[in-house]
Tab-separated table of C-alpha atoms in Angstrom:
chain	number	residue	atom	x	y	z
I	1	MET	CA	6.243	11.582	-14.022
I	2	ASP	CA	5.098	14.060	-11.417
I	3	HIS	CA	6.698	13.915	-8.018
I	4	VAL	CA	4.971	15.205	-4.915
I	5	SER	CA	5.812	15.524	-1.266
I	6	LEU	CA	4.810	12.534	0.787
I	7	GLY	CA	2.392	14.256	3.097
I	8	ARG	CA	4.134	16.977	5.014
I	9	THR	CA	7.544	15.420	4.771
I	10	GLY	CA	10.180	16.793	2.469
I	11	LEU	CA	10.374	13.455	0.730
I	12	LYS	CA	9.487	13.571	-2.946
I	13	VAL	CA	7.773	10.563	-4.397
I	14	SER	CA	6.239	9.705	-7.734
I	15	ARG	CA	2.479	9.754	-7.895
I	16	LEU	CA	2.506	6.140	-8.908
I	17	CYS	CA	4.035	3.848	-6.329
I	18	LEU	CA	5.429	0.530	-7.532
I	19	GLY	CA	3.876	-2.323	-5.577
I	20	THR	CA	6.010	-5.437	-5.472
I	21	MET	CA	3.662	-8.047	-4.083
I	22	ASN	CA	3.734	-10.068	-7.298
I	23	PHE	CA	7.520	-10.295	-7.381
I	24	GLY	CA	8.409	-13.875	-6.558
I	25	PRO	CA	4.963	-15.411	-6.130
I	26	CYS	CA	3.616	-14.429	-9.576
I	27	THR	CA	6.370	-12.703	-11.491
I	28	SER	CA	9.722	-14.362	-12.136
I	29	GLU	CA	12.828	-12.758	-10.724
I	30	PRO	CA	14.217	-11.702	-14.128
I	31	ASP	CA	10.890	-10.118	-15.027
I	32	SER	CA	10.694	-8.453	-11.612
I	33	LEU	CA	14.144	-6.940	-12.132
I	34	ARG	CA	13.110	-5.668	-15.540
I	35	ILE	CA	9.933	-4.128	-14.152
I	36	MET	CA	11.917	-2.275	-11.485
I	37	ASP	CA	14.392	-0.970	-14.052
I	38	ARG	CA	11.570	0.190	-16.267
I	39	ALA	CA	9.789	1.815	-13.339
I	40	LEU	CA	12.878	3.892	-12.594
I	41	ASP	CA	13.160	4.788	-16.271
I	42	LEU	CA	9.565	6.002	-16.156
I	43	GLY	CA	10.327	8.169	-13.158
I	44	ILE	CA	8.622	5.929	-10.608
I	45	ASN	CA	10.892	6.301	-7.587
I	46	PHE	CA	8.533	5.081	-4.868
I	47	PHE	CA	8.673	1.332	-4.251
I	48	ASP	CA	6.531	-0.458	-1.719
I	49	THR	CA	7.157	-3.928	-0.345
I	50	ALA	CA	6.668	-5.905	2.866
I	51	ASP	CA	8.608	-8.468	4.818
I	52	VAL	CA	5.821	-11.004	4.356
I	53	TYR	CA	5.611	-10.775	0.583
I	54	GLY	CA	6.476	-14.062	-1.047
I	55	ARG	CA	6.371	-15.837	2.264
I	56	LYS	CA	4.821	-18.954	0.820
I	57	ARG	CA	7.982	-19.418	-1.222
I	58	GLY	CA	10.388	-18.694	1.559
I	59	GLU	CA	11.490	-16.026	3.976
I	60	GLY	CA	11.106	-12.553	2.565
I	61	VAL	CA	11.310	-13.721	-1.017
I	62	THR	CA	10.130	-10.423	-2.458
I	63	GLU	CA	12.469	-8.345	-0.307
I	64	GLN	CA	15.300	-10.624	-1.401
I	65	ILE	CA	14.505	-9.888	-5.039
I	66	LEU	CA	14.628	-6.157	-4.285
I	67	GLY	CA	17.954	-6.732	-2.557
I	68	ARG	CA	19.452	-8.444	-5.589
I	69	TRP	CA	18.151	-5.633	-7.765
I	70	PHE	CA	19.729	-2.981	-5.529
I	71	ALA	CA	22.956	-5.000	-5.544
I	72	GLN	CA	23.209	-4.467	-9.299
I	73	GLY	CA	24.353	-0.985	-8.429
I	74	GLY	CA	23.893	1.931	-10.749
I	75	ASP	CA	22.645	4.009	-7.847
I	76	ARG	CA	19.488	1.935	-7.845
I	77	ARG	CA	19.150	2.122	-4.088
I	78	GLN	CA	19.818	5.848	-3.903
I	79	ARG	CA	17.240	6.576	-6.533
I	80	VAL	CA	14.453	4.694	-4.782
I	81	VAL	CA	12.286	5.817	-1.882
I	82	LEU	CA	11.914	2.436	-0.260
I	83	ALA	CA	8.897	1.531	1.819
I	84	THR	CA	8.473	-1.775	3.582
I	85	LYS	CA	6.320	-3.103	6.382
I	86	VAL	CA	6.405	-4.955	9.631
I	87	PHE	CA	3.759	-6.904	11.484
I	88	GLY	CA	3.079	-10.192	9.746
I	89	ASP	CA	4.118	-13.739	10.511
I	90	MET	CA	7.819	-14.147	9.936
I	91	ASP	CA	8.410	-17.338	11.874
I	92	PRO	CA	9.493	-20.390	9.908
I	93	PRO	CA	6.391	-22.429	9.038
I	94	ASP	CA	7.957	-25.555	10.459
I	95	ARG	CA	9.099	-23.890	13.655
I	96	PRO	CA	6.451	-21.552	14.989
I	97	ASP	CA	7.864	-18.834	17.194
I	98	PRO	CA	5.441	-16.532	18.985
I	99	ASN	CA	7.941	-13.691	18.925
I	100	PHE	CA	8.099	-13.774	15.150
I	101	ALA	CA	4.383	-14.237	14.711
I	102	ARG	CA	2.020	-11.397	13.881
I	103	GLY	CA	2.645	-8.478	16.147
I	104	LEU	CA	4.533	-5.297	16.903
I	105	SER	CA	6.530	-5.921	20.036
I	106	ALA	CA	9.671	-3.807	20.239
I	107	ARG	CA	11.684	-6.984	19.866
I	108	LYS	CA	9.747	-7.956	16.752
I	109	ILE	CA	10.002	-4.505	15.154
I	110	ILE	CA	13.740	-4.219	15.672
I	111	LEU	CA	14.495	-7.741	14.515
I	112	ALA	CA	12.126	-7.435	11.572
I	113	CYS	CA	13.768	-4.203	10.499
I	114	GLU	CA	17.245	-5.666	10.685
I	115	ASN	CA	16.124	-8.710	8.733
I	116	SER	CA	14.505	-6.534	6.074
I	117	LEU	CA	17.717	-4.518	5.750
I	118	ARG	CA	19.712	-7.703	5.348
I	119	ARG	CA	17.368	-9.166	2.749
I	120	MET	CA	17.243	-5.934	0.770
I	121	GLN	CA	21.008	-5.414	1.023
I	122	THR	CA	20.600	-1.859	2.154
I	123	ASP	CA	21.449	0.223	5.199
I	124	TRP	CA	18.186	2.080	5.423
I	125	ILE	CA	14.462	1.995	4.843
I	126	ASP	CA	12.839	5.270	3.862
I	127	LEU	CA	9.351	4.535	5.072
I	128	TYR	CA	8.753	1.864	7.680
I	129	GLN	CA	5.118	0.977	7.893
I	130	MET	CA	3.067	-1.039	10.282
I	131	HIS	CA	1.167	-3.551	8.265
I	132	HIS	CA	-1.539	-3.780	10.870
I	133	VAL	CA	-2.186	-2.953	14.474
I	134	ASP	CA	-1.140	-5.055	17.443
I	135	ARG	CA	-3.864	-4.521	19.969
I	136	ALA	CA	-1.976	-6.518	22.559
I	137	CYS	CA	1.133	-4.350	22.452
I	138	PRO	CA	1.388	-1.018	24.269
I	139	TRP	CA	1.922	1.909	21.917
I	140	ASP	CA	4.799	3.116	24.044
I	141	GLU	CA	6.622	-0.057	23.201
I	142	VAL	CA	5.951	0.359	19.481
I	143	TRP	CA	7.125	3.974	19.512
I	144	GLN	CA	10.188	3.159	21.499
I	145	ALA	CA	11.302	0.645	18.901
I	146	MET	CA	10.551	2.945	15.965
I	147	GLU	CA	12.377	5.850	17.545
I	148	ARG	CA	15.373	3.707	18.197
I	149	LEU	CA	15.432	2.653	14.549
I	150	VAL	CA	15.261	6.282	13.448
I	151	GLN	CA	18.110	7.199	15.786
I	152	GLU	CA	20.165	4.318	14.476
I	153	GLY	CA	19.591	5.516	10.928
I	154	LYS	CA	17.895	2.295	9.932
I	155	ILE	CA	14.667	3.996	9.052
I	156	ARG	CA	14.596	7.489	7.641
I	157	THR	CA	11.139	8.560	8.518
I	158	SER	CA	9.589	8.556	11.904
I	159	ALA	CA	7.474	5.840	13.288
I	160	ARG	CA	4.007	5.775	12.036
I	161	ARG	CA	1.085	4.168	13.574
I	162	ILE	CA	-1.996	2.415	12.541
I	163	SER	CA	-5.032	3.811	14.123
I	164	PRO	CA	-8.433	2.286	13.908
I	165	PRO	CA	-10.849	4.226	16.047
I	166	GLY	CA	-11.187	3.210	19.602
I	167	ILE	CA	-7.654	2.012	19.982
I	168	SER	CA	-5.803	5.212	19.273
I	169	PRO	CA	-3.064	6.085	21.633
I	170	ARG	CA	-2.412	9.625	22.618
I	171	PRO	CA	-1.062	11.756	19.791
I	172	SER	CA	2.631	11.442	19.287
I	173	THR	CA	4.569	14.630	19.617
I	174	ARG	CA	7.863	12.965	20.006
I	175	PRO	CA	11.060	14.391	18.684
I	176	GLY	CA	12.356	13.052	15.450
I	177	SER	CA	8.962	12.772	13.946
I	178	GLY	CA	8.287	16.311	12.827
I	179	THR	CA	5.186	14.972	11.312
I	180	SER	CA	3.401	12.372	13.279
I	181	TRP	CA	1.672	10.093	10.922
I	182	VAL	CA	-1.179	7.889	11.524
I	183	TRP	CA	-1.270	4.995	9.237
I	184	SER	CA	-4.124	2.773	8.500
I	185	ARG	CA	-5.291	0.483	5.837
I	186	ASN	CA	-8.696	-0.530	4.801
I	187	ARG	CA	-9.762	-3.458	2.907
I	188	ALA	CA	-13.199	-3.557	1.522
I	189	SER	CA	-13.262	-7.105	0.387
I	190	THR	CA	-15.861	-9.785	0.353
I	191	THR	CA	-17.027	-8.815	3.773
I	192	SER	CA	-17.856	-5.329	2.667
I	193	LYS	CA	-21.044	-4.278	1.005
I	194	HIS	CA	-19.368	-1.180	-0.272
I	195	ALA	CA	-16.536	0.024	-2.390
I	196	PRO	CA	-14.437	-2.767	-3.867
I	197	SER	CA	-11.220	-1.178	-2.947
I	198	ASN	CA	-8.422	-1.048	-0.510
I	199	SER	CA	-6.235	1.732	0.621
I	200	ARG	CA	-3.634	2.781	3.011
I	201	CYS	CA	-3.698	6.107	4.668
I	202	PHE	CA	-1.348	8.359	6.468
I	203	ARG	CA	-2.595	11.348	8.335
I	204	PRO	CA	-1.185	13.800	10.798
I	205	VAL	CA	-2.407	13.346	14.313
I	206	GLY	CA	-5.193	15.687	15.202
I	207	THR	CA	-7.058	15.787	11.969
I	208	SER	CA	-10.148	13.815	11.421
I	209	ALA	CA	-10.771	13.217	7.802
I	210	TRP	CA	-8.920	10.825	5.670
I	211	GLY	CA	-9.358	8.425	2.903
I	212	SER	CA	-9.719	5.209	1.144
I	213	SER	CA	-10.129	4.416	-2.530
I	214	PRO	CA	-12.983	4.293	-5.025
I	215	GLY	CA	-16.235	4.955	-3.319
I	216	ALA	CA	-14.802	8.020	-1.670
I	217	PRO	CA	-15.380	6.986	1.916
I	218	TRP	CA	-13.008	9.723	3.026
I	219	ARG	CA	-15.764	12.161	2.451
I	220	GLU	CA	-18.258	10.181	4.414
I	221	ALA	CA	-16.352	8.411	7.090
I	222	SER	CA	-14.349	9.963	9.836
I	223	TRP	CA	-11.912	8.956	12.467
I	224	ARG	CA	-12.071	9.690	16.125
I	225	GLU	CA	-9.097	10.032	18.324
G	1	MET	CA	-1.045	14.005	5.117
G	2	GLY	CA	0.237	11.485	2.670
G	3	VAL	CA	-2.286	8.951	1.533
G	4	ILE	CA	-1.285	5.903	-0.447
G	5	ALA	CA	-4.081	3.809	-1.866
G	6	TRP	CA	-3.359	0.145	-2.096
G	7	SER	CA	-5.042	-2.326	-4.404
G	8	PRO	CA	-6.597	0.516	-6.394
G	9	LEU	CA	-7.938	-1.998	-8.901
G	10	ALA	CA	-9.393	-4.211	-6.165
G	11	GLY	CA	-7.249	-7.131	-7.231
G	12	GLY	CA	-8.062	-6.545	-10.880
G	13	VAL	CA	-11.834	-6.449	-10.432
G	14	LEU	CA	-11.969	-2.813	-11.526
G	15	ALA	CA	-9.746	-3.512	-14.526
G	16	GLY	CA	-12.744	-4.807	-16.402
G	17	VAL	CA	-13.751	-8.187	-17.738
G	18	SER	CA	-13.166	-7.018	-21.259
G	19	SER	CA	-9.450	-6.595	-20.812
G	20	GLY	CA	-9.039	-10.311	-21.368
G	21	GLN	CA	-6.184	-10.646	-18.917
G	22	GLU	CA	-6.252	-13.549	-16.565
G	23	GLY	CA	-4.502	-12.135	-13.583
G	24	VAL	CA	-3.564	-14.295	-10.672
G	25	ARG	CA	-5.330	-12.220	-8.108
G	26	ARG	CA	-8.453	-12.195	-10.226
G	27	GLN	CA	-8.728	-15.903	-9.632
G	28	SER	CA	-8.850	-15.516	-5.891
G	29	ASP	CA	-12.072	-16.340	-4.110
G	30	TRP	CA	-12.597	-12.853	-2.829
G	31	SER	CA	-12.224	-11.231	-6.203
G	32	LYS	CA	-14.611	-13.752	-7.772
G	33	GLU	CA	-17.111	-13.137	-5.047
G	34	LEU	CA	-16.702	-9.400	-5.413
G	35	ARG	CA	-17.240	-9.587	-9.143
G	36	GLU	CA	-20.415	-11.567	-8.622
G	37	SER	CA	-21.819	-9.425	-5.865
G	38	LYS	CA	-21.006	-6.227	-7.743
G	39	ALA	CA	-21.938	-7.403	-11.213
G	40	ALA	CA	-24.446	-4.611	-11.776
G	41	GLU	CA	-22.066	-1.898	-10.584
G	42	LEU	CA	-19.238	-3.343	-12.639
G	43	GLY	CA	-21.451	-3.276	-15.711
G	44	ARG	CA	-22.142	0.412	-15.175
G	45	TRP	CA	-18.493	1.042	-14.412
G	46	GLU	CA	-17.262	-0.558	-17.589
G	47	GLU	CA	-19.907	1.229	-19.615
G	48	LEU	CA	-18.750	4.533	-18.176
G	49	CYS	CA	-15.126	3.739	-19.005
G	50	ARG	CA	-16.124	2.729	-22.523
G	51	SER	CA	-17.864	6.067	-22.961
G	52	LEU	CA	-14.627	7.771	-21.960
G	53	GLY	CA	-12.652	5.634	-24.374
G	54	GLU	CA	-10.295	4.595	-21.616
G	55	GLU	CA	-9.242	1.316	-20.038
G	56	PRO	CA	-11.134	0.730	-16.794
G	57	ALA	CA	-7.870	0.118	-14.935
G	58	ASN	CA	-6.581	3.517	-15.936
G	59	VAL	CA	-9.821	5.249	-15.006
G	60	ALA	CA	-9.673	3.608	-11.558
G	61	LEU	CA	-6.102	4.836	-11.086
G	62	ALA	CA	-7.034	8.266	-12.401
G	63	TRP	CA	-9.888	8.412	-9.900
G	64	VAL	CA	-7.437	7.848	-7.054
G	65	LEU	CA	-5.116	10.493	-8.498
G	66	HIS	CA	-7.990	12.980	-8.589
G	67	GLN	CA	-8.633	12.740	-4.858
G	68	VAL	CA	-7.382	15.754	-2.960
G	69	GLY	CA	-4.626	14.898	-0.521
G	70	VAL	CA	-3.857	11.542	-2.039
G	71	THR	CA	-0.209	10.971	-2.862
G	72	GLY	CA	-1.089	8.217	-5.273
G	73	PRO	CA	-2.010	4.615	-5.797
G	74	ILE	CA	0.236	1.608	-5.442
G	75	VAL	CA	0.268	-0.255	-8.710
G	76	GLY	CA	1.357	-3.850	-8.427
G	77	PRO	CA	2.208	-4.946	-11.962
G	78	ARG	CA	2.688	-8.601	-12.746
G	79	THR	CA	4.078	-7.827	-16.182
G	80	LEU	CA	6.063	-5.086	-17.865
G	81	GLU	CA	3.033	-4.319	-20.029
G	82	GLN	CA	0.880	-3.676	-16.978
G	83	LEU	CA	3.483	-1.249	-15.694
G	84	THR	CA	3.862	0.709	-18.886
G	85	GLY	CA	0.119	0.653	-19.542
G	86	CYS	CA	-0.752	2.397	-16.324
G	87	GLN	CA	1.154	5.546	-17.269
G	88	ARG	CA	-1.910	6.617	-19.184
G	89	ALA	CA	-3.710	7.073	-15.857
G	90	LEU	CA	-1.569	10.126	-15.153
G	91	GLU	CA	-2.865	11.862	-18.254
G	92	ILE	CA	-6.574	11.197	-17.814
G	93	LYS	CA	-8.619	14.169	-16.677
G	94	LEU	CA	-11.943	13.254	-15.141
G	95	SER	CA	-14.628	15.936	-15.286
G	96	ALA	CA	-16.785	16.800	-12.306
G	97	ASP	CA	-19.662	14.987	-13.966
G	98	VAL	CA	-17.644	11.842	-14.464
G	99	LEU	CA	-16.391	11.949	-10.889
G	100	LYS	CA	-19.993	12.275	-9.766
G	101	SER	CA	-21.001	9.309	-11.889
G	102	ILE	CA	-18.216	7.237	-10.376
G	103	ASP	CA	-19.382	8.184	-6.897
G	104	GLU	CA	-22.884	7.118	-7.831
G	105	ILE	CA	-21.676	3.735	-8.992
G	106	TRP	CA	-19.350	3.271	-6.039
G	107	PRO	CA	-20.766	5.154	-3.083
G	108	GLY	CA	-18.696	5.414	0.057
G	109	PRO	CA	-19.649	3.200	2.963
G	110	GLY	CA	-20.583	6.011	5.328
G	111	ASP	CA	-20.465	5.478	9.066
G	112	GLN	CA	-17.395	5.137	11.194
G	113	ALA	CA	-14.090	4.301	9.561
G	114	PRO	CA	-12.724	1.763	9.236
G	115	GLU	CA	-15.246	-0.608	10.742
G	116	ALA	CA	-17.804	0.416	8.159
G	117	TYR	CA	-15.779	-1.326	5.494
G	118	ALA	CA	-12.836	-3.106	7.039
G	119	TRP	CA	-11.860	-5.269	9.949
């Protein structure tokens, strides 16, 4: 399995990233554990999850499965570059709480991160991603929370941001980031007349081209700051 | 820049009808609708993959891996077989002609990202 740098970071990740969205909702826990073991055996060291995965079955069900897998030891946690996400609804269905609902307030980010760490039985997240953008939350607030998490050692890589055009904040040149990533995701689903594909994208601030998957929109679409 | 492509198989739609697997996400409304609205393109896509002698899912992953600047796709296996099967994607070399054919089947949306195709 080839390993490449994740963008301009020094982090080396496998070219295939293991997505875990099925773990819990579709794939049993024993099978999920086996898949993760096999992935490591195959050299896949990049695992992606999200706090909301498995939500219909309970709080952070997928992250909990990852946590029980890490807890098996064998350096499983150390061998994995762990990516998770924050943004989605994490309030209990029977007790709606606006501060746990979709969003990226500093309070939400910090609590969500701590809860993800607890569920995954780990001290750190390698790549902390914003699952979407919170148009109601000032970017300063988002950055402040992410930077604090980096300083506390709870996330290893700097805050990233989601950046649809028209809502971009000023470029981040803050310390601790080294590389300032812009993160975005696209979903060309039933509402799209175009490529049946989804993607997530990181890009350094200041560049304009970036990508999506099949249909090659990265060659035809561009971002504006 | 690190780019990670999620749902590279569009919820299984690009994996081909011939694969005979009844994935959970394939049953979702949006994937059904996508399959219907893109029936012609999917026919051409699967024909192309057949001509290459490769599984459509692996060609879709290989396409992502061929894009300059892309770190890689996120594969979300439901079974161990799906995980081990996708290793083949790393070995597939797509020629310039094949890449062009894929672009013809699945043209980019053009216009301003991401509104042209998302949100």
